[in-house]
Coordinates of C-alpha atoms in Angstrom, one line a residue:
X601 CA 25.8 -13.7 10.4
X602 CA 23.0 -13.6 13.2
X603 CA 21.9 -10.2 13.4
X604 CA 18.6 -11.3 15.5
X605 CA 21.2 -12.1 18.4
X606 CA 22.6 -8.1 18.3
X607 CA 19.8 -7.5 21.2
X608 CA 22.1 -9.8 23.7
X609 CA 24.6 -7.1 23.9
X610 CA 25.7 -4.0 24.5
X611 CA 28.0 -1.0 23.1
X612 CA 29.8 -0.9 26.4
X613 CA 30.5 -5.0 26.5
X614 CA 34.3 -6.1 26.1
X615 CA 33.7 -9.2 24.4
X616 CA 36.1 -11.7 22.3
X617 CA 33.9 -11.9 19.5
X618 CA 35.9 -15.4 18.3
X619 CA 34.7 -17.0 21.6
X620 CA 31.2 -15.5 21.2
X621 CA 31.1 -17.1 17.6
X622 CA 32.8 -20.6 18.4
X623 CA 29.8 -21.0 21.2
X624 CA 26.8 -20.0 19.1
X625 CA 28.1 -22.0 16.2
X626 CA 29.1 -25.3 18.8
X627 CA 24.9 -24.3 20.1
X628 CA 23.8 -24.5 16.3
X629 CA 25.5 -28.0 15.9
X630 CA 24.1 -29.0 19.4
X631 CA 20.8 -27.8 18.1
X632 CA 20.8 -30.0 15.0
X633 CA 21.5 -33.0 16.2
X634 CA 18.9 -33.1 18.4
X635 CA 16.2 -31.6 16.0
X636 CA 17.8 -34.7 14.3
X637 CA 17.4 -37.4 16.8
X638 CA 13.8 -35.8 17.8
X639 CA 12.5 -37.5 14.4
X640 CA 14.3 -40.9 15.0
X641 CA 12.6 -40.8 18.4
X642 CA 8.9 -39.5 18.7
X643 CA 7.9 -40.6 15.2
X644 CA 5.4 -42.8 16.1
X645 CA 3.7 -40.6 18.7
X646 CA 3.4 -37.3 19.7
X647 CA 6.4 -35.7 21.6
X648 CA 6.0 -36.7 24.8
X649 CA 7.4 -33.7 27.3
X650 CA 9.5 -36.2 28.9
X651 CA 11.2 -36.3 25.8
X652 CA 12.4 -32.5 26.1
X653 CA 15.1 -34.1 29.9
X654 CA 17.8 -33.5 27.7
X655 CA 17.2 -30.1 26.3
X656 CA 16.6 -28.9 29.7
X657 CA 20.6 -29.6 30.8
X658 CA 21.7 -27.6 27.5
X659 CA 25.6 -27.5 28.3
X660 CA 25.1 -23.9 25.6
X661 CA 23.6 -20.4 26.2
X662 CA 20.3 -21.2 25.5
X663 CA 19.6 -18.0 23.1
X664 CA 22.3 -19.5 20.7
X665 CA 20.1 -22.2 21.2
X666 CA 16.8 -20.8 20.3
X667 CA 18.7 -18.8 17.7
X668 CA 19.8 -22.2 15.6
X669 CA 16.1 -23.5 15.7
X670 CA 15.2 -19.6 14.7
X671 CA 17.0 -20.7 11.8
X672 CA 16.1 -23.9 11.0
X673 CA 12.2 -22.6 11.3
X674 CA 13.4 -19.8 8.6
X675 CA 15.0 -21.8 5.8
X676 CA 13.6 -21.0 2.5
X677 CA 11.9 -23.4 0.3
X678 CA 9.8 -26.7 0.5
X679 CA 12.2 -28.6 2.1
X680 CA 13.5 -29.4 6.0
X681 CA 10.0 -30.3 6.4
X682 CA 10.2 -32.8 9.1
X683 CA 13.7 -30.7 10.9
X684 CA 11.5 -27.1 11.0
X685 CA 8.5 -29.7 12.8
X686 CA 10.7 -30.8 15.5
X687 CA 12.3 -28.0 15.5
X688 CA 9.1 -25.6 16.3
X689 CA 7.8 -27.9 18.9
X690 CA 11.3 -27.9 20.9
X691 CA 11.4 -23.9 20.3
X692 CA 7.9 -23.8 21.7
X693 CA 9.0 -25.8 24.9
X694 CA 11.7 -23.6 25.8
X695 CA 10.0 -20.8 25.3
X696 CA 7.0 -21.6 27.4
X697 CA 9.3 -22.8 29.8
X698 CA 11.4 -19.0 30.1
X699 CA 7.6 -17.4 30.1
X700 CA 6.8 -19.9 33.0
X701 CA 9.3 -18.6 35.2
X702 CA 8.8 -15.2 34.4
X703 CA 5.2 -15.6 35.4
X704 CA 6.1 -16.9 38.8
X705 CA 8.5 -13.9 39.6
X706 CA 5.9 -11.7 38.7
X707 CA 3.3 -13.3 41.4
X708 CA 6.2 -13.4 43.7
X709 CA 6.7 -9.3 43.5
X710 CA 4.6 -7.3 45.6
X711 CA 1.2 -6.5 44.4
X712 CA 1.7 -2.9 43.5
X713 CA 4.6 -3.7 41.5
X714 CA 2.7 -5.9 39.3
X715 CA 1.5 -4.3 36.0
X716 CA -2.1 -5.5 34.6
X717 CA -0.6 -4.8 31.3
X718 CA 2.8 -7.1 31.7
X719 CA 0.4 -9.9 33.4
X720 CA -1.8 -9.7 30.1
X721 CA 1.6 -9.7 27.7
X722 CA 2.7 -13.0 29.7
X723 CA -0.3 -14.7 29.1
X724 CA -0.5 -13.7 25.5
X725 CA 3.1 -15.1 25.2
X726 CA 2.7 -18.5 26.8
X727 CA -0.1 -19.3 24.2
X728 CA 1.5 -17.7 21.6
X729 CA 5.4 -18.8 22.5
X730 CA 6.5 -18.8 18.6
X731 CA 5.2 -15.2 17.7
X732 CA 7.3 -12.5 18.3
X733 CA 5.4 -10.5 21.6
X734 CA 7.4 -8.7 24.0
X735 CA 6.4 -6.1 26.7
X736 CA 8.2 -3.4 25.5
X737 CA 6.6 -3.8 22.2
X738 CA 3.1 -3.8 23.6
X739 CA 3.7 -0.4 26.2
X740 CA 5.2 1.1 23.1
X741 CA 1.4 1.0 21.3
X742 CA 0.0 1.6 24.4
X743 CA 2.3 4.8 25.0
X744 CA 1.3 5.6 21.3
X745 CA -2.5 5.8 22.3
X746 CA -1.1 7.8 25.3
X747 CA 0.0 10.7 23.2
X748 CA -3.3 10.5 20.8
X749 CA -5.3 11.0 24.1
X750 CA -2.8 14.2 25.4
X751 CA -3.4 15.7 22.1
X752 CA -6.9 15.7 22.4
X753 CA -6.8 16.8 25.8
X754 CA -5.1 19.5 25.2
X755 CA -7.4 21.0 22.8
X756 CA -10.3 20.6 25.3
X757 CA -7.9 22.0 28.5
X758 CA -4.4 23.1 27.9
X759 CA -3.4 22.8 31.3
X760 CA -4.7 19.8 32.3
X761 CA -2.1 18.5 34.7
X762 CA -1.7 15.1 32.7
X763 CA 0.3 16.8 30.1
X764 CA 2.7 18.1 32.0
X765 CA 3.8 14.8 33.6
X766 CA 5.3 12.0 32.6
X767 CA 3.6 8.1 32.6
X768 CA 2.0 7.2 35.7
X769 CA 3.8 9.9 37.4
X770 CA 0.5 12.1 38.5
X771 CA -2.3 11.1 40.3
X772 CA -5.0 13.5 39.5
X773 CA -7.4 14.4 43.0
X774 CA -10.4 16.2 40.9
X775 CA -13.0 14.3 39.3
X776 CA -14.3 16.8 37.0
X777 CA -10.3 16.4 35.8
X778 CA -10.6 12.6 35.7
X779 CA -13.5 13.2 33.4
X780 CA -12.0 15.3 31.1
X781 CA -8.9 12.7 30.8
X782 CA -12.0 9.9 30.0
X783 CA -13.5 11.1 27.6
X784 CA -10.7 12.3 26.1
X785 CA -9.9 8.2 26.1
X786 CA -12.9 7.2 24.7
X787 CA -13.0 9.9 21.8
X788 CA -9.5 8.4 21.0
X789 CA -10.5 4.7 21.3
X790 CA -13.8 4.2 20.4
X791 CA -14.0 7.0 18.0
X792 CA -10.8 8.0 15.9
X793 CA -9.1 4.3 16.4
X794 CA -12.8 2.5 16.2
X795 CA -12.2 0.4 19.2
X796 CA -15.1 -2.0 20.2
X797 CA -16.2 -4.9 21.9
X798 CA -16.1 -8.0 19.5
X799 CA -19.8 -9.3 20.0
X800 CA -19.8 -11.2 16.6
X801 CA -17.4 -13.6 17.5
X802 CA -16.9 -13.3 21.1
X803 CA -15.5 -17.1 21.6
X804 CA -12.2 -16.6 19.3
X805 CA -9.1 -17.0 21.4
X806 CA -7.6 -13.8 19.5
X807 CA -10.0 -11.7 22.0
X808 CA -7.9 -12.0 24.5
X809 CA -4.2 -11.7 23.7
X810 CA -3.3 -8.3 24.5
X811 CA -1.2 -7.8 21.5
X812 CA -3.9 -8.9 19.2
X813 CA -6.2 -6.4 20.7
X814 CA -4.1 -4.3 19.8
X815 CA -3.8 -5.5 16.1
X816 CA -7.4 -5.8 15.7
X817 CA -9.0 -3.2 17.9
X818 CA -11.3 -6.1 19.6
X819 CA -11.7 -8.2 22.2
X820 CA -14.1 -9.0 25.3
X821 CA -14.5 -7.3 28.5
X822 CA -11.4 -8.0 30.4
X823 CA -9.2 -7.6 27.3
X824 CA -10.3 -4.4 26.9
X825 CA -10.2 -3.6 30.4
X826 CA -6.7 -3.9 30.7
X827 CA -5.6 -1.5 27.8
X828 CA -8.2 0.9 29.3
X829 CA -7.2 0.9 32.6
X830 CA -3.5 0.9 32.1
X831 CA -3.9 4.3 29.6
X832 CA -6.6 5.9 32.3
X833 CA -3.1 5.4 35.0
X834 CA -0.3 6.3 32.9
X835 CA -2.5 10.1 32.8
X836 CA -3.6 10.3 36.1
X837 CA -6.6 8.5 36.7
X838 CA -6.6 5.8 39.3
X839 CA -9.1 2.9 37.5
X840 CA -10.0 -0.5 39.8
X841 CA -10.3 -3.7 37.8
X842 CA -13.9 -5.5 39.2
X843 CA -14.5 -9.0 38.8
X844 CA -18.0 -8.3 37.9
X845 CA -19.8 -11.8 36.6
X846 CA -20.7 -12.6 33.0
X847 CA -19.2 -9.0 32.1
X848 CA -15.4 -7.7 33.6
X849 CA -16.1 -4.1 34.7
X850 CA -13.5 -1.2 36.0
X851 CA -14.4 1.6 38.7
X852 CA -14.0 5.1 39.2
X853 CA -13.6 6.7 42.7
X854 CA -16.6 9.6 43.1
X855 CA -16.1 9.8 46.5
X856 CA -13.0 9.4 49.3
X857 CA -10.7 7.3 48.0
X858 CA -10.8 3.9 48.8
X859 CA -14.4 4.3 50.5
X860 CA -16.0 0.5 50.5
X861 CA -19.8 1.8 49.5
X862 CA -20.5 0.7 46.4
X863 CA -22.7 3.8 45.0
X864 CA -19.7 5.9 45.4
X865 CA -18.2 4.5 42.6
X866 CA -18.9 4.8 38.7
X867 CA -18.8 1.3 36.7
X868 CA -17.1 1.6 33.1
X869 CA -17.4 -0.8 30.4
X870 CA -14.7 -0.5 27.9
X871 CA -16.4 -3.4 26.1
X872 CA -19.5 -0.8 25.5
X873 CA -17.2 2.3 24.4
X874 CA -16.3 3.5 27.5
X875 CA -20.1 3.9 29.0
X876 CA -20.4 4.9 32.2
X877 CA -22.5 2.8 34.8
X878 CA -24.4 3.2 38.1
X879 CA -25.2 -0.2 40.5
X880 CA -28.1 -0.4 39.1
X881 CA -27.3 0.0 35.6
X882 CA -24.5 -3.0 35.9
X883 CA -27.3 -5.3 37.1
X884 CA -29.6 -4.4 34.0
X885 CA -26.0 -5.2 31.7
X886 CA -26.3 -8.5 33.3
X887 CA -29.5 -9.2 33.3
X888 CA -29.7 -9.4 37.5
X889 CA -28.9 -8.5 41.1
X890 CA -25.8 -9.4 42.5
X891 CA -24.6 -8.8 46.0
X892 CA -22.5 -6.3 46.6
X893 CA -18.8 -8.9 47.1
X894 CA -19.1 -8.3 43.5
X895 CA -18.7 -5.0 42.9
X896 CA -15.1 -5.2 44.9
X897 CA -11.5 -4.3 43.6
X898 CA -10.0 -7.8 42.7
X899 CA -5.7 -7.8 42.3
X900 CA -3.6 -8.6 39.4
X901 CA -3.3 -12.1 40.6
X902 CA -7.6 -12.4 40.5
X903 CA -7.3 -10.6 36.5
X904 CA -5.1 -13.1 35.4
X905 CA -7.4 -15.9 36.5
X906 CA -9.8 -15.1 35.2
X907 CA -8.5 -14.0 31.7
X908 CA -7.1 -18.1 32.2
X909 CA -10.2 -19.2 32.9
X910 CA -12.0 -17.7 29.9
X911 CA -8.7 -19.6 27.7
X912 CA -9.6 -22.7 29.3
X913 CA -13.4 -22.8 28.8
X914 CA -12.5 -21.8 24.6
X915 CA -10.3 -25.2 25.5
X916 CA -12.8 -27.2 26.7
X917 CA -14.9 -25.9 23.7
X918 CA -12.2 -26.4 20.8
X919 CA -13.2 -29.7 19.8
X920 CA -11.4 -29.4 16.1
X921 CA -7.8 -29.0 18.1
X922 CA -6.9 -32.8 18.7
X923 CA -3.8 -31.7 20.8
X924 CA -5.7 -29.9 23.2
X925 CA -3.4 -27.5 23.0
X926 CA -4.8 -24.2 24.2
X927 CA -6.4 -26.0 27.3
X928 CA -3.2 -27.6 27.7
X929 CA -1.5 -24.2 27.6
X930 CA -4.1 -22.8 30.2
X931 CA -4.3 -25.2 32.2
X932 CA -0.4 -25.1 32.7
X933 CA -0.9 -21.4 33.4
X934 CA -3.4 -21.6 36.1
X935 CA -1.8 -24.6 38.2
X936 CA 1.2 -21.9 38.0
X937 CA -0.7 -19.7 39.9
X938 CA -2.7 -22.0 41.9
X939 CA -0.8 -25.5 42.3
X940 CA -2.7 -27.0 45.0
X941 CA -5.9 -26.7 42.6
X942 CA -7.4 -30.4 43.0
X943 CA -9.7 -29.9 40.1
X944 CA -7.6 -28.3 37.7
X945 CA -4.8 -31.0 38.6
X946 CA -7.5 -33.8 37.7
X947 CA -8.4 -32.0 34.7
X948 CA -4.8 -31.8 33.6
X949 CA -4.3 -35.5 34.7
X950 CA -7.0 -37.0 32.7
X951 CA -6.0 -34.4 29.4
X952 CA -2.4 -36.3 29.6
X953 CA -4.0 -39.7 30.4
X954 CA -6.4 -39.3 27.1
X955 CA -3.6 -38.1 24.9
X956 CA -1.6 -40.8 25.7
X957 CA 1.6 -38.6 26.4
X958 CA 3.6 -38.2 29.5
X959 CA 2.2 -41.1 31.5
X960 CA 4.9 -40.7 34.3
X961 CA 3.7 -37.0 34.8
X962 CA 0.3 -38.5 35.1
X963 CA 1.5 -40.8 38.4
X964 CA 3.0 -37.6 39.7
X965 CA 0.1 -35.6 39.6
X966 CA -2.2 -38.1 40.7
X967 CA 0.1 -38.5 43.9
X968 CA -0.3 -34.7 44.2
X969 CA -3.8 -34.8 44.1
X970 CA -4.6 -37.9 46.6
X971 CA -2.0 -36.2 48.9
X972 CA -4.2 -32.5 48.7
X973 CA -7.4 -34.7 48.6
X974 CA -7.6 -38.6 50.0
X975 CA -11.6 -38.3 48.8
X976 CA -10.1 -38.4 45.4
X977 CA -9.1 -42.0 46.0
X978 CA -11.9 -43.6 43.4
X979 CA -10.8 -41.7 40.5
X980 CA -7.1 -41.7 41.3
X981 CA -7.2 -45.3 41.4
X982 CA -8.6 -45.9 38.1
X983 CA -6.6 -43.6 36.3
X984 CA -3.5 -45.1 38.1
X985 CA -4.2 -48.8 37.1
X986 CA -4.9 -47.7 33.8
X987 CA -1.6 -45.3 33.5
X988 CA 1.0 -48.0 34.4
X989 CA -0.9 -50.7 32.1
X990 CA 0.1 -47.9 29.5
X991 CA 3.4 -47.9 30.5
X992 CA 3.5 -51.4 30.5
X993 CA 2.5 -51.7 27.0
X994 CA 4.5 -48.8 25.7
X995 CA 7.5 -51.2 27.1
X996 CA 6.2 -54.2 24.9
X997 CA 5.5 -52.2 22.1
X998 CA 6.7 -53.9 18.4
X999 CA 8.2 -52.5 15.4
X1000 CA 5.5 -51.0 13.3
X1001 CA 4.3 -53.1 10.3
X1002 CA 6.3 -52.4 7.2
X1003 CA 3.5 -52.6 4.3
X1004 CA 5.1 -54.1 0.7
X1005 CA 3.8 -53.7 -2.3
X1006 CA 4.6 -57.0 -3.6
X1007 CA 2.4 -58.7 -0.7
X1008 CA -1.0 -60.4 -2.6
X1009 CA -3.2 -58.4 -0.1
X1010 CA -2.2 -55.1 -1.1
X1011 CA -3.0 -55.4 -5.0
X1012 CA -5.9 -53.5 -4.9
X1013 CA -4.3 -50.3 -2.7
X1014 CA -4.0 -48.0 -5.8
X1015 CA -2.8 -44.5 -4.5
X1016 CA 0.8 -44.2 -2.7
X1017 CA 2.6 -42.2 0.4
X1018 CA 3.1 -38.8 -0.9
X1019 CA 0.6 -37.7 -3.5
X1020 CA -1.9 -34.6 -3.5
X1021 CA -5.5 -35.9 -3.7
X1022 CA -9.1 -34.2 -3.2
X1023 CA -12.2 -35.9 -2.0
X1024 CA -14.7 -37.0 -4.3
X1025 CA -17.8 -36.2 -2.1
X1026 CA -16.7 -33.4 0.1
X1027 CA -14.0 -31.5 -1.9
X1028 CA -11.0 -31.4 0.3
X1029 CA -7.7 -31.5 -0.6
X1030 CA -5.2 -33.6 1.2
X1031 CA -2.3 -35.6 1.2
X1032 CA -1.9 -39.7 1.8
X1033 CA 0.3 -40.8 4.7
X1034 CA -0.5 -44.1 5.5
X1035 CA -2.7 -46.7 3.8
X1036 CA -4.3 -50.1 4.7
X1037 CA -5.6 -52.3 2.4
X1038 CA -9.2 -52.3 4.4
X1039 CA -10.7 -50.8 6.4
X1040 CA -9.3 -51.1 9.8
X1041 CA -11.5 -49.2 12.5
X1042 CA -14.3 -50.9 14.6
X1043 CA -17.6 -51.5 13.7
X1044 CA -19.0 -48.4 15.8
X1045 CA -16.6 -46.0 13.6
X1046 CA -17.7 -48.0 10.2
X1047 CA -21.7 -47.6 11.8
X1048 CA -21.1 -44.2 12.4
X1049 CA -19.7 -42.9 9.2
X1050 CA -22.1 -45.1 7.0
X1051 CA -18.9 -46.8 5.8
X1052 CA -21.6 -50.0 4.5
X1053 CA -23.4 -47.4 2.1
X1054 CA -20.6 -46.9 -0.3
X1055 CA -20.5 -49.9 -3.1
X1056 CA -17.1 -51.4 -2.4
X1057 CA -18.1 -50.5 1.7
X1058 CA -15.1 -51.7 4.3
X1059 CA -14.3 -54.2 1.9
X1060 CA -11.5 -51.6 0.2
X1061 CA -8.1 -49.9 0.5
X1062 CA -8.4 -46.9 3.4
X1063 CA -6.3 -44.2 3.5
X1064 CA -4.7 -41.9 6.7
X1065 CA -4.8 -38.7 5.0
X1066 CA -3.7 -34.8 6.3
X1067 CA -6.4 -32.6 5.3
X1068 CA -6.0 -28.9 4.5
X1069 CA -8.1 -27.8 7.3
X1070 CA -5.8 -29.0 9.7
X1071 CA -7.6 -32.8 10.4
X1072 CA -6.7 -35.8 10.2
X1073 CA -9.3 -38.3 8.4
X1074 CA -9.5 -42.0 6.9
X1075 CA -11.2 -41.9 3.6
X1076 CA -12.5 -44.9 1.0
X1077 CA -10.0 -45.2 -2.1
X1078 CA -13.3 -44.4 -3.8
X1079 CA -13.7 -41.7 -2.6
X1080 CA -10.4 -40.1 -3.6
X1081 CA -9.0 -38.9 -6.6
X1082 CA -6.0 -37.6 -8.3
X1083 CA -5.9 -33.4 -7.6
X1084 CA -5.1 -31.9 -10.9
X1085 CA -3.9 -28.2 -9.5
X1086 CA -1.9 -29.9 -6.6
X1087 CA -0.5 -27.5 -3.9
X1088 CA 1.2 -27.5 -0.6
X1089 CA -1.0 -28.6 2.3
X1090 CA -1.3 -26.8 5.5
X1091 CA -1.3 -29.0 8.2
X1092 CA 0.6 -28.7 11.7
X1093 CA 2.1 -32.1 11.2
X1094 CA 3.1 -32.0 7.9
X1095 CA 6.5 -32.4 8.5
X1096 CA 6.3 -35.6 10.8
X1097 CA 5.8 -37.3 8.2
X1098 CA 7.1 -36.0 4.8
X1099 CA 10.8 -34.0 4.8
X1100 CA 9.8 -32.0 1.0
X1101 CA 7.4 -30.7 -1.2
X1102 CA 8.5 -30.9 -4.4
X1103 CA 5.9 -28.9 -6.4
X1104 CA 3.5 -32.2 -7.2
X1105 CA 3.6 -34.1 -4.6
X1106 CA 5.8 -34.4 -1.2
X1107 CA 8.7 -36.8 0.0
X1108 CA 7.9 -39.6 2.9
X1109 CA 10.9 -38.7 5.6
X1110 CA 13.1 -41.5 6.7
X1111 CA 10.4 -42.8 9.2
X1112 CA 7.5 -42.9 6.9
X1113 CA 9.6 -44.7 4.5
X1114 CA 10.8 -47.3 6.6
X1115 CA 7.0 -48.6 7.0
X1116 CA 6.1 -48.5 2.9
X1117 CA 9.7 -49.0 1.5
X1118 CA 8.1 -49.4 -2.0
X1119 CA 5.7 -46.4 -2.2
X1120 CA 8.6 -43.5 -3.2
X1121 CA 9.2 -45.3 -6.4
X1122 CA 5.6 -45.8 -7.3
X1123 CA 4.9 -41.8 -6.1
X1124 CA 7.4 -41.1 -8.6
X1125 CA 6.2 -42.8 -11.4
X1126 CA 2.3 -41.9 -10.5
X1127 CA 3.2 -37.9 -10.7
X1128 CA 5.5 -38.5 -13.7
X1129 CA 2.6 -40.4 -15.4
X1130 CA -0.1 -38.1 -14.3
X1131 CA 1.3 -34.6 -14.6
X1132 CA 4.0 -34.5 -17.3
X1133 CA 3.5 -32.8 -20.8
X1134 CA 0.5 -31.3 -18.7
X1135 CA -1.6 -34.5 -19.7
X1136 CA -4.3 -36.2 -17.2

């Protein structure tokens, strides 16, 4: 009945397999009912993480757990909409959480027990907690370009010691043996498997998670670096990861090992196929000198910063993403490594403070930072006052505005909750969530978007609308139109609103309904009207 839970145990377990099934099915009714009271709750506003207190004190294993949402995520069909929403984002929670801790062990462990490669996977999996990305998985492709390499060695040199040995178990003294073992690597990568650095779209995200370097066979410099260096040691040949700027760098030992001048090492880019550098070469790559600090072996620790801090700079950049949620994501990831960081703890403060979520989070990590930094106090103190004046009103907060048809005011609102529509003007397709029967945003937003050149201007019914490209928008009733071909739309938050697609148009959920108690009927009788007998 859950074969995805077989991995928990083992041949040689003695285990009462009733037991086993009364507690993952006790976890699956657990599981629903608060997927169920997640929508009741957090409707009106993102899911705050405060909101996830009592998930955390789970009185059930929590892989039955994750299992039951596993399945809720997995039912077939248009429907569930709103219980596979709230069930992804309390999957992706728990998930992060687990890969949290396991980051933290890892810095805990000595340095030379710390993998490049695992450090790259648990990165890749905090970002990505919902895809399925697991270390063993990613050393298994590795291990796989292993064996392409030995074979190719061992047409060139039959008894190179690499083939003899097992992963990472030889430590080859001879450099004219090293050299063999890389060039062998980069006919292998950068020939036969077409490896390369991605220079047309450098900025995407994708470059660097490890496992979809390995799906795509591109990244950027570090990303790179790390699957290079970790095949160079599991045959032999000792690579050093360098924090070079602008361009991530490895180096090769020429001379005695673990000599501090830096002209007796070789630089290799693995974003430029592998080449092979002098000093002065990496300074023309670059495009200037740089003092020699640079050119230094940097830990695991410094590589995982740094990948981190090339994730949050595509944050900061990602203006389309209005949850922030990859410079959320690394942002979490480098206060993991480096809590005391007053600048990353601002940045995280004010991220929180401009979503609106988690305000009591906020206060703690403002007191953090005035306690690390009392210079802080200006910017503390205004984002303090304005924090617990949130709170405040979140307390007085009143029941939203349920919108009836039968009011006089909304006689001219024409389209309902529910239907497929497409933009006039700009061709979109999207689908209505909530409606007002004028326009309702300042004067800046009406100035800005030219509301007062359209011929019914402000003066008209507006519409919230989810757009196929993942936004959210406000557009003129004129502007819209009934979508002939209507079609599912793909948006993240589909399912806070709307529970089912039906074909033609989707179902408000409980929630939505509550606030336009007449607009399911009228959806109803707008589809039947529009699309039956396949007339227009």
């Amino acid at each position: 009945r859950w074969p995805s839970l077989l991995k928990y145990y083992s041949h040689r377990d003695s285990v009462s397999w009733l037991e086993e099934y009364k507690a993952r099915h006790n976890a699956g009714l657990e599981a629903q009912r608060i997927v169920a009271s997640f929508s009741k709750r957090f409707f009106s506003e993102h899911v705050p993480c405060d909101g996830f207190s009592d998930i955390e004190t789970l009185g059930c294993p929590s892989h039955f757990f994750e299992d039951e949402l596993m399945c809720i995520l997995n039912m077939e069909g248009r429907k569930g909409l709103t219980w596979k929403y709230y069930a992804k984002k309390i999957l992706y929670f728990l998930r992060q959480q687990n890969i949290l801790k396991n980051l933290k062990e890892y810095l805990q462990r000595p340095t030379e027990q710390q993998s490049f490669l695992e450090g790259a996977v648990l990165i890749d999996q905090y970002c990505n907690p919902l895809s399925d990305i697991c270390l063993k998985s990613v050393q298994a492709q590795v291990d796989d370009i292993t064996d392409k390499v030995r074979k190719v060695l061992r047409t060139k040199n039959p008894r190179h010691p690499s083939l003899a040995a097992k992963a990472g178990e030889v430590q080859i003294p001879e450099v004219e043996l090293q050299r063999q073992v890389l060039d062998a690597m980069n006919c292998v990568l950068y020939e036969q498997l077409k490896y390369k650095g991605n220079e047309l779209d450098y900025y995407n995200s994708l470059n660097s998670y490890i496992h979809q370097v390995l799906i795509r066979r591109t990244g950027i410099p570090i990303s790179l670096s790390v699957l290079y260096l970790t095949i160079a040691r599991q045959l032999g040949v000792k690579l050093e990861p360098v924090n070079f700027p602008s361009h991530f760098l490895l180096r090769w030992c020429q001379g005695k090992e673990g000599s501090t001048d830096i002209f007796d090492y070789t630089y290799i880019d693995a974003f430029g196929k592998g080449k092979q550098l002098t000093v002065k070469e990496c300074e023309y790559l670059i495009g200037h000198h740089v003092t020699e600090e640079f050119y230094g072996v940097v830990t695991s620790k410094e590589v995982l910063q740094r990948m981190v801090g090339n994730l949050l700079n595509l944050g900061k950049r990602e203006s389309t993403d209005q949850s922030y949620q990859l410079l959320r994501d690394s942002l979490d990831l480098y206060l993991a490594m480096y809590p005391d960081n007053v600048q990353h703890l601002m940045l995280q403060a004010r991220l929180y403070f401009h979503l609106g979520i988690w305000p009591e989070k906020v206060l703690d990590i403002l007191q953090h930072i005035q306690a690390l930094d009392p210079s802080q106090h200006g910017a503390v103190g205004y984002l303090v006052q304005h924090t617990l004046e949130h709170i405040e009103r979140r307390k007085e907060e009143v029941e939203p505005e349920v919108k009836h048809r039968s009011d006089e005011k909304h006689k001219e609102v024409c389209f309902s909750i529910g239907l497929i529509m497409k933009h006039k003007r700009y061709g979109y397709n999207c689908v209505i969530y909530g409606w007002d029967p004028a326009c309702m945003m300042g004067h800046e937003w009406i100035r800005n978007m030219n509301v007062h050149s359209l011929p019914h201007g402000p003066h008209q019914p507006f519409y919230n609308v989810l757009v196929e490209d993942g936004s959210c928008r406000y557009a003129a009733q004129e502007n819209l139109e009934y979508n002939s071909e209507p079609r599912e739309i793909p948006h993240p938050d589909i399912g806070r609103y709307f529970s089912e697609f039906t074909g033609i148009h989707y179902l408000a959920n409980t929630e939505l309904e509550i606030r336009y108690p007449e607009d399911l009927e009228l959806t109803r009788a707008t589809v039947q009207k529009i699309y039956s007998s396949g007339k227009e």
